[in-house]
PDB file of C-alpha atoms in Angstrom:
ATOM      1  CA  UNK A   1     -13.599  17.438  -2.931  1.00  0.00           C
ATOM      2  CA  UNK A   2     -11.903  14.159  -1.869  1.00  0.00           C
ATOM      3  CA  UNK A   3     -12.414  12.497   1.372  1.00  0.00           C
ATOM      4  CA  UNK A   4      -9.510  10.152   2.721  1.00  0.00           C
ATOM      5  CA  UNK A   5      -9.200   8.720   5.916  1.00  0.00           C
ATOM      6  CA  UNK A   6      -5.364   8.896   8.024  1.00  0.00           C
ATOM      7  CA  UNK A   7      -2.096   4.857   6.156  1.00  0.00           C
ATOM      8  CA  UNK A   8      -3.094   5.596   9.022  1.00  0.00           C
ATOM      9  CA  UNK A   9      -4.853   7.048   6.002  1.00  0.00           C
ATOM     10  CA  UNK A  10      -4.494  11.299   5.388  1.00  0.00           C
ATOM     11  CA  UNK A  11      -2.396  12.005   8.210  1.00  0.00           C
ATOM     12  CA  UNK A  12       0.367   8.661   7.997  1.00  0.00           C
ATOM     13  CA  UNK A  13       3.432   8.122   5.592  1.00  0.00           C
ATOM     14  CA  UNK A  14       1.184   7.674   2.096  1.00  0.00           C
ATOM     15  CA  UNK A  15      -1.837  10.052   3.173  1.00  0.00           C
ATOM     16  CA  UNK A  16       0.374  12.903   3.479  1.00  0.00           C
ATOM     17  CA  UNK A  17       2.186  12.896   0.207  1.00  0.00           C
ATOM     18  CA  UNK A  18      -1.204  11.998  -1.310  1.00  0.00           C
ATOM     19  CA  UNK A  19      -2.518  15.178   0.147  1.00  0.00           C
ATOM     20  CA  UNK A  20       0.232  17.614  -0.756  1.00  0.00           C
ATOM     21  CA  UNK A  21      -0.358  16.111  -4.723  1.00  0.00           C
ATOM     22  CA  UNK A  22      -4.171  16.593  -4.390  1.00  0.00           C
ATOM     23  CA  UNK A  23      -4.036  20.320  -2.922  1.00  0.00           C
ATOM     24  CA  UNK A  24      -1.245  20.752  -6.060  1.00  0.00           C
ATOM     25  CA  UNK A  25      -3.429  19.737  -8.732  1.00  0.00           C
ATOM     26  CA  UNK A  26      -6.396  22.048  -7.218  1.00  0.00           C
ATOM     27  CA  UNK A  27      -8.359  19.800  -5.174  1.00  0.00           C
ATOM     28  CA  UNK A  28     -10.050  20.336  -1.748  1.00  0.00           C
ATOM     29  CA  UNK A  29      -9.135  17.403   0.847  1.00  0.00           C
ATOM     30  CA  UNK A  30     -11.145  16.892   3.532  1.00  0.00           C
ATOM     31  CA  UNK A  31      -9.695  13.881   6.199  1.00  0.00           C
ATOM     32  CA  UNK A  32     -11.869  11.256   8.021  1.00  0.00           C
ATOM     33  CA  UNK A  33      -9.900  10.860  11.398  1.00  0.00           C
ATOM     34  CA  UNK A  34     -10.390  10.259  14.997  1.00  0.00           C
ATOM     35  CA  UNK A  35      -9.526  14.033  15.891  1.00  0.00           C
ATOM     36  CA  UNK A  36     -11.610  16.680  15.167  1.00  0.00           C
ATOM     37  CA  UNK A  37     -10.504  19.853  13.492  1.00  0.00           C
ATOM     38  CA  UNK A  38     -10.277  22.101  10.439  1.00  0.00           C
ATOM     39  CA  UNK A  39     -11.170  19.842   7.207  1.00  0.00           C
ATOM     40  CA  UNK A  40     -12.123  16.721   8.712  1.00  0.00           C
ATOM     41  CA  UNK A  41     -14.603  14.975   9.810  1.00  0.00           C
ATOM     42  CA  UNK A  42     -14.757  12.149  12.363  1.00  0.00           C
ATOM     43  CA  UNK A  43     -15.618   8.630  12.187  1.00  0.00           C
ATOM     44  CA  UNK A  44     -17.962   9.290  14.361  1.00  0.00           C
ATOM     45  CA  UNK A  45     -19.543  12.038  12.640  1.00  0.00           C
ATOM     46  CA  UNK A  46     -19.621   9.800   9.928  1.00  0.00           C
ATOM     47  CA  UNK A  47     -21.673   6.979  11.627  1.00  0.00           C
ATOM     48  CA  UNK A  48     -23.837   9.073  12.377  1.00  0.00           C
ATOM     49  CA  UNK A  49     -24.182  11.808   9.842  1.00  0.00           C
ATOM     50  CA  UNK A  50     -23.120  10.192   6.644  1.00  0.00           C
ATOM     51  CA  UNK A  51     -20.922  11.214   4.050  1.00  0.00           C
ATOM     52  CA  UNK A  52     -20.440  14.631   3.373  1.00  0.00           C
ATOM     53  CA  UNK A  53     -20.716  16.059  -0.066  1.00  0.00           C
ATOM     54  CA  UNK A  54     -17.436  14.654  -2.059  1.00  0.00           C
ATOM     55  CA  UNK A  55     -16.018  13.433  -5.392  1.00  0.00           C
ATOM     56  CA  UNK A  56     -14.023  11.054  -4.590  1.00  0.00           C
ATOM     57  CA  UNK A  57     -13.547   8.655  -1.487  1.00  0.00           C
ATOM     58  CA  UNK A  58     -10.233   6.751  -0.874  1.00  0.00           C
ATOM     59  CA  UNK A  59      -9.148   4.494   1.844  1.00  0.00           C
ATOM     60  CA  UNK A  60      -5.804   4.492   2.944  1.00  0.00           C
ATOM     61  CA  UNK A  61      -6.539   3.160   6.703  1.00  0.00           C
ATOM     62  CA  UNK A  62      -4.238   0.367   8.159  1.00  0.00           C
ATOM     63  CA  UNK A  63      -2.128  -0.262  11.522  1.00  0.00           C
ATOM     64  CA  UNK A  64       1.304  -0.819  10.169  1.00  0.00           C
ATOM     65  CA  UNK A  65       1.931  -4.625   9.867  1.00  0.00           C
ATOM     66  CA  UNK A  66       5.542  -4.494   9.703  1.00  0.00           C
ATOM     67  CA  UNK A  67       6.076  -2.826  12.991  1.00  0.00           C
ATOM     68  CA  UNK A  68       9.068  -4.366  14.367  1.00  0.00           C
ATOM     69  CA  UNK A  69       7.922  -3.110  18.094  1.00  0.00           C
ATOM     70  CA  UNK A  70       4.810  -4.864  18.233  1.00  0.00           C
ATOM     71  CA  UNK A  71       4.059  -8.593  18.884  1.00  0.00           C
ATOM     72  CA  UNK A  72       2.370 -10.956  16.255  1.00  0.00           C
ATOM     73  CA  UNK A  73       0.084 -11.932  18.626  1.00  0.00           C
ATOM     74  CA  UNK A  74      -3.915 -12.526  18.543  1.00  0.00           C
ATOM     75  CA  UNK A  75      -4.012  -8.943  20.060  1.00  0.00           C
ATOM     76  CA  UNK A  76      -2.329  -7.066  17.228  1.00  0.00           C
ATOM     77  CA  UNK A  77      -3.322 -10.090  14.770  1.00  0.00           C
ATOM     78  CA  UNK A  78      -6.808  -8.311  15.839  1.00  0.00           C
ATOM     79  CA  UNK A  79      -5.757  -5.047  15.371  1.00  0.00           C
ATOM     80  CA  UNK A  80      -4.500  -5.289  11.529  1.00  0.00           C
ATOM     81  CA  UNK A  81      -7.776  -6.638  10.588  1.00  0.00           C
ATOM     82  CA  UNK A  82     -10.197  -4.525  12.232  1.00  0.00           C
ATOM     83  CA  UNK A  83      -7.752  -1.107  11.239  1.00  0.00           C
ATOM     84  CA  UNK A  84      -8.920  -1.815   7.559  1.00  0.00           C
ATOM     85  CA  UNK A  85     -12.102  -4.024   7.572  1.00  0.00           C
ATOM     86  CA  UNK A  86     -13.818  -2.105  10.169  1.00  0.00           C
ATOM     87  CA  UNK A  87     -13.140   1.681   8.351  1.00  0.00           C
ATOM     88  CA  UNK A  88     -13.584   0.159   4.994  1.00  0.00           C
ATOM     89  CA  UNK A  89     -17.173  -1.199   5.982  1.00  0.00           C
ATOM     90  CA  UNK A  90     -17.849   2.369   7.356  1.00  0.00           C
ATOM     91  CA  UNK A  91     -16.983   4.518   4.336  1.00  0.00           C
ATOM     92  CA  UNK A  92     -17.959   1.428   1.890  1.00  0.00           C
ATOM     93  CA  UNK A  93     -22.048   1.783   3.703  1.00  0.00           C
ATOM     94  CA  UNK A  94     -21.754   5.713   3.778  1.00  0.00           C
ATOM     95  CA  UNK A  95     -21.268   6.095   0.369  1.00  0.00           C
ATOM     96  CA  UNK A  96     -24.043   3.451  -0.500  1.00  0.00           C
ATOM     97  CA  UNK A  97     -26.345   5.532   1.678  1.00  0.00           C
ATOM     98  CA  UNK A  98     -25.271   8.591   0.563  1.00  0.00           C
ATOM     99  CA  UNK A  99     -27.937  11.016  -0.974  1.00  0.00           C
ATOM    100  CA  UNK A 100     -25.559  12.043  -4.193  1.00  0.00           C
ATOM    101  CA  UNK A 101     -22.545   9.404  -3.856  1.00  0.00           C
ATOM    102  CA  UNK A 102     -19.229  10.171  -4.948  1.00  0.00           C
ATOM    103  CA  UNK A 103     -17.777   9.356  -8.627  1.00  0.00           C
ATOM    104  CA  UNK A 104     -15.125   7.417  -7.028  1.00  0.00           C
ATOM    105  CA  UNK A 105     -14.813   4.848  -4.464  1.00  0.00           C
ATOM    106  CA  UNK A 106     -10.798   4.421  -4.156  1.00  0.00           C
ATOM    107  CA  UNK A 107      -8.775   1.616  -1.851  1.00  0.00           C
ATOM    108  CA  UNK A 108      -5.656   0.486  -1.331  1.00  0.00           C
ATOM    109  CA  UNK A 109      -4.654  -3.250  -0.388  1.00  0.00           C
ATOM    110  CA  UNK A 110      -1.646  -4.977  -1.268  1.00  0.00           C
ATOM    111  CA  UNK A 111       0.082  -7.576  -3.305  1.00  0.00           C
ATOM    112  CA  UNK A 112       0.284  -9.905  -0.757  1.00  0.00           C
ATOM    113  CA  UNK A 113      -3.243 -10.874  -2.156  1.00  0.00           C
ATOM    114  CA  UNK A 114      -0.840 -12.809  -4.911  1.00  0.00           C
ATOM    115  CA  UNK A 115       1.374 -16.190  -3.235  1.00  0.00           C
ATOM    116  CA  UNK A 116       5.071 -16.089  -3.387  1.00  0.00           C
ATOM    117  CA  UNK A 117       6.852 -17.696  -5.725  1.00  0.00           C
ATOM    118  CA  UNK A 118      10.580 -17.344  -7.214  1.00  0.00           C
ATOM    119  CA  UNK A 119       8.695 -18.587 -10.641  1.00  0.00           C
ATOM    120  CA  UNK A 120       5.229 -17.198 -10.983  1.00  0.00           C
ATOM    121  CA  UNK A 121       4.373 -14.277 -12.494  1.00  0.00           C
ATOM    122  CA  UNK A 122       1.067 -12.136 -11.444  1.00  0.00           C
ATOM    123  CA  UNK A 123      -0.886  -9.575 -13.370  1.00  0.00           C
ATOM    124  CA  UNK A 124      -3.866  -8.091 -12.156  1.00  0.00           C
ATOM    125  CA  UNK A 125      -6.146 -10.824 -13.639  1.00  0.00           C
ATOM    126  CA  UNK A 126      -3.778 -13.659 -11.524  1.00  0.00           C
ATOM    127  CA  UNK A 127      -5.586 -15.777  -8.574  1.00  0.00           C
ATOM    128  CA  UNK A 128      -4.700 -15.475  -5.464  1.00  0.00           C
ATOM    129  CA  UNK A 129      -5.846 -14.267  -1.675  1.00  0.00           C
ATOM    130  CA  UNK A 130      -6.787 -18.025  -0.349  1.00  0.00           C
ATOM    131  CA  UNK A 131      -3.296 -19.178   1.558  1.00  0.00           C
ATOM    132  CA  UNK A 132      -2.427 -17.619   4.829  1.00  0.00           C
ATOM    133  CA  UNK A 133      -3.244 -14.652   6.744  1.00  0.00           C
ATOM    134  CA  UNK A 134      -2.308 -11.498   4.612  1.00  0.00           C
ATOM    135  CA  UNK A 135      -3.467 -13.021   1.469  1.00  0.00           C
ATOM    136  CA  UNK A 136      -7.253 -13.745   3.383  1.00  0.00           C
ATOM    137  CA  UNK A 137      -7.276 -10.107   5.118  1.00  0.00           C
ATOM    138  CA  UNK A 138      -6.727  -8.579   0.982  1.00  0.00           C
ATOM    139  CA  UNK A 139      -9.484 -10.810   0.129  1.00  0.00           C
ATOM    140  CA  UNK A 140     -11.481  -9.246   3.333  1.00  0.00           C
ATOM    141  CA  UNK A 141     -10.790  -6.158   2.706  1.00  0.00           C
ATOM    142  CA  UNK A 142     -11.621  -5.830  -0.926  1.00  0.00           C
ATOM    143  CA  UNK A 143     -14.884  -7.305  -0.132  1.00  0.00           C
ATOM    144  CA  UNK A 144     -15.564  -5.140   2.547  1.00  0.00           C
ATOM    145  CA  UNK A 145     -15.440  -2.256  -0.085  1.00  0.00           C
ATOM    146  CA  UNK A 146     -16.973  -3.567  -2.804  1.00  0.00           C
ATOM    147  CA  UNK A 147     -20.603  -1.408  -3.400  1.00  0.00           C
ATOM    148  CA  UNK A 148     -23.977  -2.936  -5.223  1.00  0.00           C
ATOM    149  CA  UNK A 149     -24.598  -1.290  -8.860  1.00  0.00           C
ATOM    150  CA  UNK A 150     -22.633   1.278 -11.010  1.00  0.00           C
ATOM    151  CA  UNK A 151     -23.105   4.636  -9.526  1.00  0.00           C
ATOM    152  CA  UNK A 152     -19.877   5.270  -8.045  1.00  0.00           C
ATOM    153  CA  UNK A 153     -16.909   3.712 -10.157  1.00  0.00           C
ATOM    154  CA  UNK A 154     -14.747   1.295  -8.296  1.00  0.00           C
ATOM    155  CA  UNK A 155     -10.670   0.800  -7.827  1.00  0.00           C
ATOM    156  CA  UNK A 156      -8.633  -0.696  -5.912  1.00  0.00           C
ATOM    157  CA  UNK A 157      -4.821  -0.455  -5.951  1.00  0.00           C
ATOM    158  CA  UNK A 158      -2.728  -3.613  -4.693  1.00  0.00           C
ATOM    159  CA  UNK A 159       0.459  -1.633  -3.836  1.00  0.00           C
ATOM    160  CA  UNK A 160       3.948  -2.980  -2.532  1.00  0.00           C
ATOM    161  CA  UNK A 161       6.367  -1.817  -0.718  1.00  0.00           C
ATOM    162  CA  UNK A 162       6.628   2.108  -0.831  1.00  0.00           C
ATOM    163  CA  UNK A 163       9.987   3.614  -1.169  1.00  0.00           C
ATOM    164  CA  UNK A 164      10.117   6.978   0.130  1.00  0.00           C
ATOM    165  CA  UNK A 165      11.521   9.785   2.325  1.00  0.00           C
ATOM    166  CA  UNK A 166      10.295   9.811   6.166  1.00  0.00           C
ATOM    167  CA  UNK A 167       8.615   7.154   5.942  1.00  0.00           C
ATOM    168  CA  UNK A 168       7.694   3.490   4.697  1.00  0.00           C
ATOM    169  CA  UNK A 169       9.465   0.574   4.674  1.00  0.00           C
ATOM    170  CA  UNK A 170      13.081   2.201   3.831  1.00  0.00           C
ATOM    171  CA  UNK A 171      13.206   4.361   7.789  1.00  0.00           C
ATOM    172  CA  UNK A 172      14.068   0.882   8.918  1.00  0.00           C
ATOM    173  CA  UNK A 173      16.582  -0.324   6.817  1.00  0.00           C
ATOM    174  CA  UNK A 174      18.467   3.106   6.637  1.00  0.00           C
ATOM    175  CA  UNK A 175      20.580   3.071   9.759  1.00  0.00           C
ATOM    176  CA  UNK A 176      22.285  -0.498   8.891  1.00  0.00           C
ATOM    177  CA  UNK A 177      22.985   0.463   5.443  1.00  0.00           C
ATOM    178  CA  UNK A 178      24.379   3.836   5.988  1.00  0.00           C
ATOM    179  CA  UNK A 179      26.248   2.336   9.009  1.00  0.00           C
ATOM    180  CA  UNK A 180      27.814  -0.482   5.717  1.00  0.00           C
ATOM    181  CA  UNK A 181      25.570  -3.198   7.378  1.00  0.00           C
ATOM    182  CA  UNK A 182      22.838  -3.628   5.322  1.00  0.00           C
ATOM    183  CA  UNK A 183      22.583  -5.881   2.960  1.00  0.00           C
ATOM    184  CA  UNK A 184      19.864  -8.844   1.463  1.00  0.00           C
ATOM    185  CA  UNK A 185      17.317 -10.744   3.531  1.00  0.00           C
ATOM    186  CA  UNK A 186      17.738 -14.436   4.057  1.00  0.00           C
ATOM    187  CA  UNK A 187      18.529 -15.477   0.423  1.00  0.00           C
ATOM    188  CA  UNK A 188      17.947 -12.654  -1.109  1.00  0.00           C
ATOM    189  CA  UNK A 189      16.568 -14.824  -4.153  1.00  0.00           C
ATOM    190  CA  UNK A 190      13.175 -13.290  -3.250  1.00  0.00           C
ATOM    191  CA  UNK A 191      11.188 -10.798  -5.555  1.00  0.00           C
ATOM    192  CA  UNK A 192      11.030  -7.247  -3.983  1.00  0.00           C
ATOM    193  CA  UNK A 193       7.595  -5.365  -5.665  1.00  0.00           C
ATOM    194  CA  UNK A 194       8.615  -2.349  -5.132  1.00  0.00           C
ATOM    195  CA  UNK A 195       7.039   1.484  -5.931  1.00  0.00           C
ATOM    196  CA  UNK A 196       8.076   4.927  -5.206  1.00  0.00           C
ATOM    197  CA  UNK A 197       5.802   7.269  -3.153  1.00  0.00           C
ATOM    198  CA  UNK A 198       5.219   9.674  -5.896  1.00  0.00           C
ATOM    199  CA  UNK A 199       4.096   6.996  -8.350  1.00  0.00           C
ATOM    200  CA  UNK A 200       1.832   5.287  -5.623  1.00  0.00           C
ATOM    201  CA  UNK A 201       0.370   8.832  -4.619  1.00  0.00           C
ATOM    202  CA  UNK A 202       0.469   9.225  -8.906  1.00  0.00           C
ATOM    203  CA  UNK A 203      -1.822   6.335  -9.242  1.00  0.00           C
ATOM    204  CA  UNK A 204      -3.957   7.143  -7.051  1.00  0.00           C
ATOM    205  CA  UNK A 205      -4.837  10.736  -8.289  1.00  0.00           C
ATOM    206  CA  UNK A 206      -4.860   9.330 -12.023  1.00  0.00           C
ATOM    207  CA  UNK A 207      -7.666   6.927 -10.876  1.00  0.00           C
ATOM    208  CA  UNK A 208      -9.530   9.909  -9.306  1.00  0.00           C
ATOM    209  CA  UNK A 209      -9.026  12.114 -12.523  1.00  0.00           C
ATOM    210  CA  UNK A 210      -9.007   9.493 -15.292  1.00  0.00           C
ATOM    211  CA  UNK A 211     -12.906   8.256 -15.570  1.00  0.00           C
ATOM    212  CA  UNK A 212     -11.835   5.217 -17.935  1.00  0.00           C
ATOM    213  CA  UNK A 213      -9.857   4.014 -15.041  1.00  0.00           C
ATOM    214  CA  UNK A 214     -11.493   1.115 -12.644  1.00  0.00           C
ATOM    215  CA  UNK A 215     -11.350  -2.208 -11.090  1.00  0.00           C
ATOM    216  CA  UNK A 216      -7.663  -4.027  -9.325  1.00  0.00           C
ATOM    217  CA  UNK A 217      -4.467  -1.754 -10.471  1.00  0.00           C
ATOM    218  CA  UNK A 218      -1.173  -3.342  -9.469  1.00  0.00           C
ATOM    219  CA  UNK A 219       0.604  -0.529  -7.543  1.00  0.00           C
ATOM    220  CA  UNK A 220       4.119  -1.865  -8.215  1.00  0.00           C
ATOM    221  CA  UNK A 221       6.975  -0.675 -10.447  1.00  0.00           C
ATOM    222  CA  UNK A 222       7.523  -1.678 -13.677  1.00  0.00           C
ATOM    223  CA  UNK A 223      10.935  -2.926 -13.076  1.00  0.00           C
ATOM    224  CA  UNK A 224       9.260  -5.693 -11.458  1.00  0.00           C
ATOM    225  CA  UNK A 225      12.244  -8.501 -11.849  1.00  0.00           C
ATOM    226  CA  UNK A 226      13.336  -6.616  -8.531  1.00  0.00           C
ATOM    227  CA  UNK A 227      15.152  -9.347  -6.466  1.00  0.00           C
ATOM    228  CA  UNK A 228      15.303  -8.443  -2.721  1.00  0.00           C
ATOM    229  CA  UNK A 229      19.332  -8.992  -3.419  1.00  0.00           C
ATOM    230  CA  UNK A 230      19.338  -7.014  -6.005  1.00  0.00           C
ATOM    231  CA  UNK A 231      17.069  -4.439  -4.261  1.00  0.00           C
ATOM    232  CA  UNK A 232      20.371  -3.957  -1.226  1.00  0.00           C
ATOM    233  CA  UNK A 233      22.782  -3.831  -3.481  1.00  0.00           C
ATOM    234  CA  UNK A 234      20.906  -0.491  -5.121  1.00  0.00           C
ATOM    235  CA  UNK A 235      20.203   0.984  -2.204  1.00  0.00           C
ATOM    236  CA  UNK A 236      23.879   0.144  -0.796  1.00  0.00           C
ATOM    237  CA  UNK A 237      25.304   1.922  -3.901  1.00  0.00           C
ATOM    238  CA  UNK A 238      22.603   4.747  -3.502  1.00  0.00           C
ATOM    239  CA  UNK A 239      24.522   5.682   0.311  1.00  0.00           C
ATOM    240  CA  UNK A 240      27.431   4.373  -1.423  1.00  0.00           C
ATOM    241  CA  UNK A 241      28.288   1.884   1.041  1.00  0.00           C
ATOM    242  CA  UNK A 242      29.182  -2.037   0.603  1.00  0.00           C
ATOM    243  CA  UNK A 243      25.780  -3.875   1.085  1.00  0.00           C
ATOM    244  CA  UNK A 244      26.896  -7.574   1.627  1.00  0.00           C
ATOM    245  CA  UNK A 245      26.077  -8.350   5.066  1.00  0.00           C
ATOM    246  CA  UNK A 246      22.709 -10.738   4.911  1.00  0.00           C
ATOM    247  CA  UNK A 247      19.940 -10.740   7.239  1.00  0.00           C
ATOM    248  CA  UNK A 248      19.519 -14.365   8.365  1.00  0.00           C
ATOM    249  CA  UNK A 249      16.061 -16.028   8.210  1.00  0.00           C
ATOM    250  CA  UNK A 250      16.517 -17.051  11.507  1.00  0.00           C
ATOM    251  CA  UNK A 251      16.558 -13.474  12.646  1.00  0.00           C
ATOM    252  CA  UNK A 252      13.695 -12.167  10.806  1.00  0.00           C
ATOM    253  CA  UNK A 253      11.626 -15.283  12.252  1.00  0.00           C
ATOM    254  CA  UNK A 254      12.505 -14.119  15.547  1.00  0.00           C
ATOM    255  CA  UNK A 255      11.677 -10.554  15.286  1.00  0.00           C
ATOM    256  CA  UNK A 256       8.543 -10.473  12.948  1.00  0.00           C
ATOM    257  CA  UNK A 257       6.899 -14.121  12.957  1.00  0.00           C
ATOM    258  CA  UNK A 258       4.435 -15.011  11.248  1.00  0.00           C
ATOM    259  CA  UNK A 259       4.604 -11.545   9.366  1.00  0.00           C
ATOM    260  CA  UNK A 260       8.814 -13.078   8.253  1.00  0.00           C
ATOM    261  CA  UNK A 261       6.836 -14.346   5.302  1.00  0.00           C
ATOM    262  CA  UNK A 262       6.724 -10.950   3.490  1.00  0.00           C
ATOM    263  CA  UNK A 263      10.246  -9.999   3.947  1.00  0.00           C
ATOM    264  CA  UNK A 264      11.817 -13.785   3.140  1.00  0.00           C
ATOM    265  CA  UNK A 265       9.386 -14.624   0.489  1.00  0.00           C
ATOM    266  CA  UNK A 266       8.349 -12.018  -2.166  1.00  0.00           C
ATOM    267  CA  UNK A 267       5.912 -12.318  -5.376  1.00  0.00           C
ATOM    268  CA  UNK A 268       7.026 -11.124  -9.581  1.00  0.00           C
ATOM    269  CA  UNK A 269       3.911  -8.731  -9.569  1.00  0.00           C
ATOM    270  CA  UNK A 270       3.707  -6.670 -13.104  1.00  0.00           C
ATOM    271  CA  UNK A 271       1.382  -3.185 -13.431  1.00  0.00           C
ATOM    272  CA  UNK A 272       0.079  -4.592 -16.554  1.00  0.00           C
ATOM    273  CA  UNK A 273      -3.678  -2.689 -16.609  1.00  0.00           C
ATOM    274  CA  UNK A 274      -2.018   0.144 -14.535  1.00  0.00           C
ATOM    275  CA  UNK A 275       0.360   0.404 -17.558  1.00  0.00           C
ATOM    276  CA  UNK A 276      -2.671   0.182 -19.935  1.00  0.00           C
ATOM    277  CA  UNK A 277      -4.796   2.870 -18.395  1.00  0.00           C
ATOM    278  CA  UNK A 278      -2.377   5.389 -19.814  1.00  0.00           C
ATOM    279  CA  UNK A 279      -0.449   6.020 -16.081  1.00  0.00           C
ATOM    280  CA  UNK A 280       2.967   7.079 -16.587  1.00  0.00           C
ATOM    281  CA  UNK A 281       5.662   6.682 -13.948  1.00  0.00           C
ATOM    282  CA  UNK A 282       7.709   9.074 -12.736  1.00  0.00           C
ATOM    283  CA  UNK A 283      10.030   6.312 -11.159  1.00  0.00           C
ATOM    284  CA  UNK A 284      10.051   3.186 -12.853  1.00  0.00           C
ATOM    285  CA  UNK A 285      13.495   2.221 -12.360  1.00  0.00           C
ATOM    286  CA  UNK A 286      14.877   1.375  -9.140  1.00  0.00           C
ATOM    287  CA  UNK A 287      18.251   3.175  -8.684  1.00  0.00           C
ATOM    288  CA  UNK A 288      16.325   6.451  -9.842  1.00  0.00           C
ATOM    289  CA  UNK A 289      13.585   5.820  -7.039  1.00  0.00           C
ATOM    290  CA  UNK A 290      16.279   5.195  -4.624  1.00  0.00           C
ATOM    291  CA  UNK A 291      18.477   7.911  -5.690  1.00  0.00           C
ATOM    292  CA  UNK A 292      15.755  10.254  -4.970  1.00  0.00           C
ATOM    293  CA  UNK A 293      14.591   8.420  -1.679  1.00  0.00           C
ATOM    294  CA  UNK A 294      17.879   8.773  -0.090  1.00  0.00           C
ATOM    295  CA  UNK A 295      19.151  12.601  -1.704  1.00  0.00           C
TER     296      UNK A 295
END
């Protein structure tokens, strides 16, 4: 049995093709959420309960930080951190107190935990999560999970940004690129990490299944050399429209603030232990992922 809370967790964008892979390869799901209902508990049930009997927790829990109709204000500043530190904490001191904790202890973060840079590269093993907001909150938030001894083996996956039908990052960027208007943001010099949705949801179920597999996975492509020009000009041939327009920084500033920094800056972020733990991807090149996104 696997417990996962709604990116939103079970129920959002990455929970639910997580779930449909899980029930495929034969296991039982059972989803934290607010709501109660058939296979799930509540958080509150949680708190107060504890963990039910499962294999395998993982923590997919988050308020969207690129929502375009929300203010970067303290208010949903707020909101971002407590969405992940507060749940993490939760499941993090339910499976500690559990009577037989799970094998697994699963989250997902991301690589803004690694600073930008149109030079660096970053593996797993790189520094980072010290220079502004996001990178702190990764830092948080893998903290917030981490559990005292070796009972329950530990992963965390630093993803980027998930390409993928429905959902993610690509429903906004659609409509200007099918309409010919899309095209790259601000310079466009920028690395774009990239993954597909059935590789990230991949990952994910390897770590549960694969025992040998713990500790930070990069949950990125491995065409990582993904410019964010390069990135419009794929997904422009993928509608087969032109994709030359540019986004100017000055726009992105205006909509998204302080969060601009993740679309105008980007970080060279290789799988290199996800690649070692014997994961293979069904999508590691980009017009293949995007092909598929937009069929």
């Amino acid at each position: 049995t696997v417990c996962a809370p709604p990116s939103g967790g079970g129920t959002g964008f990455i929970g639910t093709a997580l779930t449909q892979l899980l029930k495929a390869r034969g296991h039982e799901v059972k989803l934290v959420s607010r709501q109660p209902g058939p296979g799930r508990i509540t958080w509150s049930e949680l708190s107060e309960s504890g963990l039910p009997l499962c294999d395998v927790v993982i923590n997919l829990a988050g308020e969207n930080i690129l929502n375009p109709l929300r203010r970067w204000n303290e208010t949903f500043q707020k909101e971002v951190l407590t969405s992940r530190l507060d749940t993490t904490h939760l499941l993090a001191k339910a499976i500690t107190e559990a009577a037989h904790p799970p094998q697994a202890w699963i989250l997902v973060t991301g690589v803004a935990y690694y600073q930008p840079s149109l030079t660096k590269e970053y593996d797993e093993d790189s520094p980072g999560g010290d220079f502004d907001f996001f990178s702190n909150l990764v830092t948080k938030w893998e903290a917030a999970a981490r559990l005292p001894g070796e009972s329950t083996r530990q992963v965390v996956v630093r993803s980027g940004v998930v390409l993928g039908r429905g959902g993610g990052a690509i429903s906004h960027m659609l409509l200007p690129f099918r309409l010919g208007l899309g095209g790259p943001i601000g310079s466009g010099r920028q690395f774009f990490p990239w993954i597909h949705i059935g590789d990230l949801a991949g990952i994910l179920n390897y770590a549960l299944e694969a025992n040998h597999v713990q500790g930070v996975l990069n949950g990125v492509a491995p065409a990582s050399t993904t410019t964010n020009a390069e990135f419009a000009q794929a997904l422009g041939a993928a509608l087969g429209r032109p994709a030359f327009i540019p986004v100017p920084s000055t726009v992105v500033r205006a909509v998204f603030g302080e969060r601009a920094i993740m679309l105008l800056e980007g970080q060279k972020v290789v799988p290199r232990r996800t690649l070692a733990t014997g994961y293979q991807y069904s999508f590691p090149e980009l017009r293949a992922a995007l092909k598929d996104v937009v069929a």
